[in-house]
Tab-separated table of C-alpha atoms in Angstrom:
chain	number	residue	atom	x	y	z
A	1	UNK	CA	274.094	241.098	85.726
A	2	UNK	CA	271.005	239.053	86.239
A	3	UNK	CA	267.612	240.438	85.564
A	4	UNK	CA	265.224	239.483	88.426
A	5	UNK	CA	261.804	237.889	87.553
A	6	UNK	CA	258.969	238.922	89.842
A	7	UNK	CA	257.344	235.469	89.510
A	8	UNK	CA	260.598	233.930	90.960
A	9	UNK	CA	260.542	236.195	93.847
A	10	UNK	CA	256.894	235.598	94.865
A	11	UNK	CA	257.649	231.812	94.505
A	12	UNK	CA	260.585	231.955	96.515
A	13	UNK	CA	258.750	234.034	99.218
A	14	UNK	CA	256.021	231.745	99.273
A	15	UNK	CA	258.152	228.801	99.581
A	16	UNK	CA	259.991	230.485	102.714
A	17	UNK	CA	256.651	231.163	104.440
A	18	UNK	CA	255.398	227.640	103.822
A	19	UNK	CA	258.246	226.231	105.286
A	20	UNK	CA	258.088	228.816	108.173
A	21	UNK	CA	254.586	227.721	108.672
A	22	UNK	CA	254.998	223.991	108.982
A	23	UNK	CA	255.072	224.663	112.503
A	24	UNK	CA	251.980	225.157	114.406
A	25	UNK	CA	252.985	228.839	116.016
A	26	UNK	CA	254.354	231.050	113.367
A	27	UNK	CA	255.477	234.461	114.002
A	28	UNK	CA	254.201	237.144	111.706
A	29	UNK	CA	256.162	240.458	111.085
A	30	UNK	CA	254.981	243.801	109.282
A	31	UNK	CA	257.237	246.604	109.183
A	32	UNK	CA	258.310	250.147	107.655
A	33	UNK	CA	261.890	249.999	106.627
A	34	UNK	CA	264.723	252.758	105.461
A	35	UNK	CA	267.434	251.248	103.742
A	36	UNK	CA	270.515	253.619	103.624
A	37	UNK	CA	273.447	253.236	100.803
A	38	UNK	CA	276.963	253.196	102.377
A	39	UNK	CA	280.404	253.466	101.031
A	40	UNK	CA	280.460	254.752	97.530
A	41	UNK	CA	281.337	257.996	96.089
A	42	UNK	CA	277.634	259.327	95.365
A	43	UNK	CA	275.761	261.121	98.018
A	44	UNK	CA	273.982	258.741	100.456
A	45	UNK	CA	270.764	257.564	99.479
A	46	UNK	CA	268.072	256.760	101.914
A	47	UNK	CA	264.931	255.151	100.963
A	48	UNK	CA	261.581	254.254	102.703
A	49	UNK	CA	259.612	251.154	102.309
A	50	UNK	CA	257.856	248.310	103.909
A	51	UNK	CA	258.380	244.454	104.469
A	52	UNK	CA	256.926	241.394	105.707
A	53	UNK	CA	258.004	237.992	107.355
A	54	UNK	CA	256.856	234.879	108.726
A	55	UNK	CA	258.627	232.771	111.278
A	56	UNK	CA	258.356	229.363	112.704
A	57	UNK	CA	257.647	228.103	116.162
A	58	UNK	CA	260.297	228.814	118.670
A	59	UNK	CA	262.990	226.187	119.412
A	60	UNK	CA	264.071	226.276	123.013
A	61	UNK	CA	267.987	226.825	123.353
A	62	UNK	CA	267.746	227.450	126.917
A	63	UNK	CA	268.133	223.752	128.107
A	64	UNK	CA	265.847	224.603	131.209
A	65	UNK	CA	263.349	221.363	130.888
A	66	UNK	CA	261.524	222.814	133.975
A	67	UNK	CA	260.398	225.900	132.237
A	68	UNK	CA	260.804	224.756	128.656
A	69	UNK	CA	258.222	226.391	125.854
A	70	UNK	CA	256.990	222.718	125.256
A	71	UNK	CA	255.787	223.384	129.035
A	72	UNK	CA	254.071	226.479	128.205
A	73	UNK	CA	252.456	225.225	125.187
A	74	UNK	CA	250.995	221.977	126.757
A	75	UNK	CA	249.878	223.536	130.238
A	76	UNK	CA	247.392	226.543	130.128
A	77	UNK	CA	248.539	227.072	126.704
A	78	UNK	CA	246.214	229.693	125.565
A	79	UNK	CA	247.525	231.561	128.764
A	80	UNK	CA	251.283	231.198	128.305
A	81	UNK	CA	251.264	231.238	124.427
A	82	UNK	CA	250.784	235.042	123.915
A	83	UNK	CA	252.948	236.027	127.017
A	84	UNK	CA	255.808	233.535	127.739
A	85	UNK	CA	258.766	232.873	125.646
A	86	UNK	CA	261.711	230.631	126.142
A	87	UNK	CA	264.644	232.282	128.215
A	88	UNK	CA	266.693	231.710	124.822
A	89	UNK	CA	265.127	230.490	121.504
A	90	UNK	CA	265.654	230.625	117.682
A	91	UNK	CA	263.070	230.867	114.858
A	92	UNK	CA	263.602	230.194	111.207
A	93	UNK	CA	261.524	231.602	108.402
A	94	UNK	CA	261.707	234.388	105.694
A	95	UNK	CA	261.305	238.076	104.702
A	96	UNK	CA	260.778	240.265	101.823
A	97	UNK	CA	260.915	244.370	101.320
A	98	UNK	CA	260.827	246.746	99.105
A	99	UNK	CA	261.719	250.651	99.113
A	100	UNK	CA	261.456	253.608	97.248
A	101	UNK	CA	265.282	255.174	96.994
A	102	UNK	CA	264.377	258.304	95.093
A	103	UNK	CA	261.790	259.941	92.642
A	104	UNK	CA	261.702	262.675	90.204
A	105	UNK	CA	259.773	263.830	87.079
A	106	UNK	CA	260.298	265.993	84.062
A	107	UNK	CA	257.614	268.109	82.325
A	108	UNK	CA	257.044	268.706	78.529
A	109	UNK	CA	259.329	266.100	77.274
A	110	UNK	CA	258.893	265.559	73.605
A	111	UNK	CA	258.141	262.009	72.267
A	112	UNK	CA	260.475	260.867	69.557
A	113	UNK	CA	259.027	259.719	65.957
A	114	UNK	CA	256.730	258.197	65.124
A	115	UNK	CA	254.980	259.639	67.942
A	116	UNK	CA	254.319	263.294	68.574
A	117	UNK	CA	253.487	265.730	71.176
A	118	UNK	CA	254.778	266.151	74.900
A	119	UNK	CA	254.628	263.789	78.063
A	120	UNK	CA	255.211	263.660	81.687
A	121	UNK	CA	258.512	261.397	82.584
A	122	UNK	CA	258.644	260.010	85.956
A	123	UNK	CA	262.195	258.600	87.035
A	124	UNK	CA	262.414	256.130	90.220
A	125	UNK	CA	264.755	253.827	91.992
A	126	UNK	CA	263.612	250.646	93.923
A	127	UNK	CA	265.571	248.607	96.349
A	128	UNK	CA	264.281	245.116	97.331
A	129	UNK	CA	265.453	242.008	99.204
A	130	UNK	CA	264.071	238.381	99.706
A	131	UNK	CA	265.958	236.256	102.622
A	132	UNK	CA	265.748	233.411	104.295
A	133	UNK	CA	266.476	234.119	108.236
A	134	UNK	CA	267.570	232.716	111.534
A	135	UNK	CA	266.277	234.991	114.276
A	136	UNK	CA	267.685	234.274	117.917
A	137	UNK	CA	265.998	235.625	120.795
A	138	UNK	CA	266.136	236.119	124.662
A	139	UNK	CA	263.423	236.535	127.036
A	140	UNK	CA	263.729	239.625	129.703
A	141	UNK	CA	261.138	240.926	132.434
A	142	UNK	CA	258.646	238.128	132.091
A	143	UNK	CA	258.835	238.149	128.172
A	144	UNK	CA	257.781	242.043	128.109
A	145	UNK	CA	261.408	242.736	126.338
A	146	UNK	CA	262.854	240.457	123.953
A	147	UNK	CA	266.052	241.539	122.609
A	148	UNK	CA	267.378	239.396	119.041
A	149	UNK	CA	270.109	239.235	116.491
A	150	UNK	CA	269.621	237.530	113.131
A	151	UNK	CA	271.318	236.278	110.125
A	152	UNK	CA	269.927	235.812	106.764
A	153	UNK	CA	271.382	235.174	103.028
A	154	UNK	CA	269.127	235.388	99.872
A	155	UNK	CA	268.385	237.924	97.116
A	156	UNK	CA	268.836	241.730	96.842
A	157	UNK	CA	268.305	243.895	93.747
A	158	UNK	CA	267.929	247.499	92.462
A	159	UNK	CA	265.909	248.856	89.775
A	160	UNK	CA	265.830	252.427	88.128
A	161	UNK	CA	262.811	252.707	86.144
A	162	UNK	CA	261.243	255.490	83.727
A	163	UNK	CA	257.508	255.974	83.092
A	164	UNK	CA	256.442	257.761	80.100
A	165	UNK	CA	252.794	259.463	80.411
A	166	UNK	CA	252.001	261.321	77.121
A	167	UNK	CA	250.018	264.343	77.832
A	168	UNK	CA	247.471	263.318	75.125
A	169	UNK	CA	246.046	260.788	77.695
A	170	UNK	CA	247.370	257.540	75.682
A	171	UNK	CA	248.743	254.705	77.862
A	172	UNK	CA	251.911	255.273	79.501
A	173	UNK	CA	254.987	253.165	78.894
A	174	UNK	CA	257.522	251.678	81.594
A	175	UNK	CA	260.816	250.412	81.235
A	176	UNK	CA	264.284	249.897	83.068
A	177	UNK	CA	266.793	252.234	82.803
A	178	UNK	CA	269.125	249.915	84.985
A	179	UNK	CA	268.378	246.698	86.805
A	180	UNK	CA	270.838	244.234	88.981
A	181	UNK	CA	269.814	241.543	91.357
A	182	UNK	CA	271.860	238.712	93.213
A	183	UNK	CA	272.929	237.044	96.342
A	184	UNK	CA	273.299	238.741	99.548
A	185	UNK	CA	273.740	238.091	103.122
A	186	UNK	CA	273.979	239.980	106.275
A	187	UNK	CA	273.025	240.166	110.140
A	188	UNK	CA	271.292	242.437	112.587
A	189	UNK	CA	269.510	243.119	115.989
A	190	UNK	CA	266.924	244.520	117.615
A	191	UNK	CA	264.440	244.685	120.243
A	192	UNK	CA	260.711	243.356	120.536
A	193	UNK	CA	258.906	245.729	123.379
A	194	UNK	CA	255.372	243.934	124.358
A	195	UNK	CA	252.333	246.293	123.758
A	196	UNK	CA	249.137	244.621	124.875
A	197	UNK	CA	248.767	241.825	122.552
A	198	UNK	CA	251.256	242.497	120.110
A	199	UNK	CA	255.236	243.688	119.924
A	200	UNK	CA	256.978	246.648	118.803
A	201	UNK	CA	259.816	245.727	116.996
A	202	UNK	CA	262.773	248.351	116.327
A	203	UNK	CA	265.949	246.997	114.527
A	204	UNK	CA	268.675	247.488	112.214
A	205	UNK	CA	270.216	245.175	109.560
A	206	UNK	CA	273.091	245.341	107.393
A	207	UNK	CA	273.265	243.541	104.131
A	208	UNK	CA	276.136	243.019	101.800
A	209	UNK	CA	276.478	241.763	98.005
A	210	UNK	CA	279.138	241.387	95.582
A	211	UNK	CA	276.852	241.703	92.592
A	212	UNK	CA	277.919	244.460	90.185
A	213	UNK	CA	275.932	247.018	88.635
A	214	UNK	CA	274.785	250.679	88.076
A	215	UNK	CA	271.698	253.000	89.127
A	216	UNK	CA	270.384	255.967	88.165
A	217	UNK	CA	271.665	258.953	90.142
A	218	UNK	CA	268.484	261.232	90.351
A	219	UNK	CA	270.535	263.880	92.058
A	220	UNK	CA	272.053	264.626	88.651
A	221	UNK	CA	268.674	264.636	86.494
A	222	UNK	CA	268.458	267.196	84.153
A	223	UNK	CA	266.945	268.260	80.935
A	224	UNK	CA	269.347	269.277	78.145
A	225	UNK	CA	267.735	270.495	74.989
A	226	UNK	CA	265.207	267.527	74.163
A	227	UNK	CA	266.899	264.905	76.321
A	228	UNK	CA	266.941	263.631	79.820
A	229	UNK	CA	270.338	263.585	81.065
A	230	UNK	CA	271.550	261.998	84.351
A	231	UNK	CA	274.705	259.951	85.497
A	232	UNK	CA	275.013	256.327	86.316
A	233	UNK	CA	276.418	255.405	89.272
A	234	UNK	CA	277.932	252.010	90.933
A	235	UNK	CA	275.649	250.125	93.417
A	236	UNK	CA	277.152	250.350	96.880
A	237	UNK	CA	278.031	246.669	98.086
A	238	UNK	CA	276.721	247.577	101.697
A	239	UNK	CA	273.420	248.873	103.259
A	240	UNK	CA	272.155	249.613	106.460
A	241	UNK	CA	268.272	249.128	106.702
A	242	UNK	CA	266.300	250.415	109.741
A	243	UNK	CA	262.899	248.969	110.678
A	244	UNK	CA	260.009	249.669	113.055
A	245	UNK	CA	257.069	247.654	112.919
A	246	UNK	CA	254.812	245.425	114.477
A	247	UNK	CA	255.133	241.620	115.246
A	248	UNK	CA	252.361	239.144	115.964
A	249	UNK	CA	252.444	235.384	117.546
A	250	UNK	CA	249.996	233.526	115.690
A	251	UNK	CA	248.280	230.516	117.832
A	252	UNK	CA	248.037	227.297	116.423
A	253	UNK	CA	244.405	226.958	117.065
A	254	UNK	CA	243.866	230.356	115.700
A	255	UNK	CA	242.394	231.606	118.745
A	256	UNK	CA	244.880	234.789	119.754
A	257	UNK	CA	248.151	236.332	118.835
A	258	UNK	CA	251.138	238.214	120.197
A	259	UNK	CA	253.778	240.016	118.473
A	260	UNK	CA	257.109	241.177	116.524
A	261	UNK	CA	258.692	242.660	113.217
A	262	UNK	CA	261.232	242.766	110.238
A	263	UNK	CA	262.952	244.083	106.971
A	264	UNK	CA	264.267	243.719	103.564
A	265	UNK	CA	265.948	245.242	100.448
A	266	UNK	CA	266.034	246.428	96.826
A	267	UNK	CA	269.359	247.252	94.825
A	268	UNK	CA	270.598	247.180	91.110
A	269	UNK	CA	271.563	248.413	87.701
A	270	UNK	CA	272.260	248.178	83.929
A	271	UNK	CA	273.414	250.974	81.937
A	272	UNK	CA	272.373	252.572	78.582
A	273	UNK	CA	272.605	255.646	76.464
A	274	UNK	CA	270.159	256.795	73.703
A	275	UNK	CA	266.524	255.973	73.517
A	276	UNK	CA	264.434	254.218	76.004
A	277	UNK	CA	261.472	252.431	74.952
A	278	UNK	CA	259.228	250.484	77.597
A	279	UNK	CA	256.205	248.284	77.481
A	280	UNK	CA	253.921	250.870	75.463
A	281	UNK	CA	254.728	252.714	72.333
A	282	UNK	CA	256.020	255.934	73.691
A	283	UNK	CA	259.745	256.755	73.961
A	284	UNK	CA	261.783	259.834	74.949
A	285	UNK	CA	265.673	260.606	74.483
A	286	UNK	CA	267.522	259.560	77.755
A	287	UNK	CA	271.319	260.208	77.949
A	288	UNK	CA	272.951	258.101	80.799
A	289	UNK	CA	276.877	258.573	81.330
């Protein structure tokens, strides 16, 4: 198991976006995602979250020089840039996403010594991904429809967290119950539909990771005496991630845009039994099994 560092994730994403922006016309993707767990014995978990992506200028793969994208860019650029795409092209870049995979709370949980009093305790699971991506597009009906396929590889993680909020109003304490992250890879398909100056993006991706770990099964959360009790489940290797968003083609001269969208993922775990202590001073009794 490897603990993921949020600073490292940000730096990796920045590097991917910087690379994809090296060409003059990036494609920006903003979307809502819904990851769905596959293939373990626990109940299927469906999450909700969002993602962003940035991709390079299209590389024309159609082999038709007479109607190549380079011609669109050099002749009447402002007109063609936002409306025309190569018959077949590829874009390189990166995306990142995060999703809430479940959330529950308990009230009036007693704090452990040396603290006293009760607290509200919030439990949540988070799924995330940061990936390098290659997207292959074709153009239909004068670039009004752009079906695409994609392949990607990068990082996927899953965190199970607890936040303790004392009822006396003192500072909250946050901690990981379980945490895991590692290499993932996958692919997907979707369709961009032109709507005015942007594209509506609807698609699905499949992500696979062999990184072992566990997450807190919130469907089993209950209070037993003065302790919170729940089961740990093995993180599924496979997830489907559904996405719906908007995509924009950003002109190199900054004068206009058109559109597109993408997605990402979180998964992970660690296991513990006993007292959970976070960044503050409050702690409670939690039993994981």
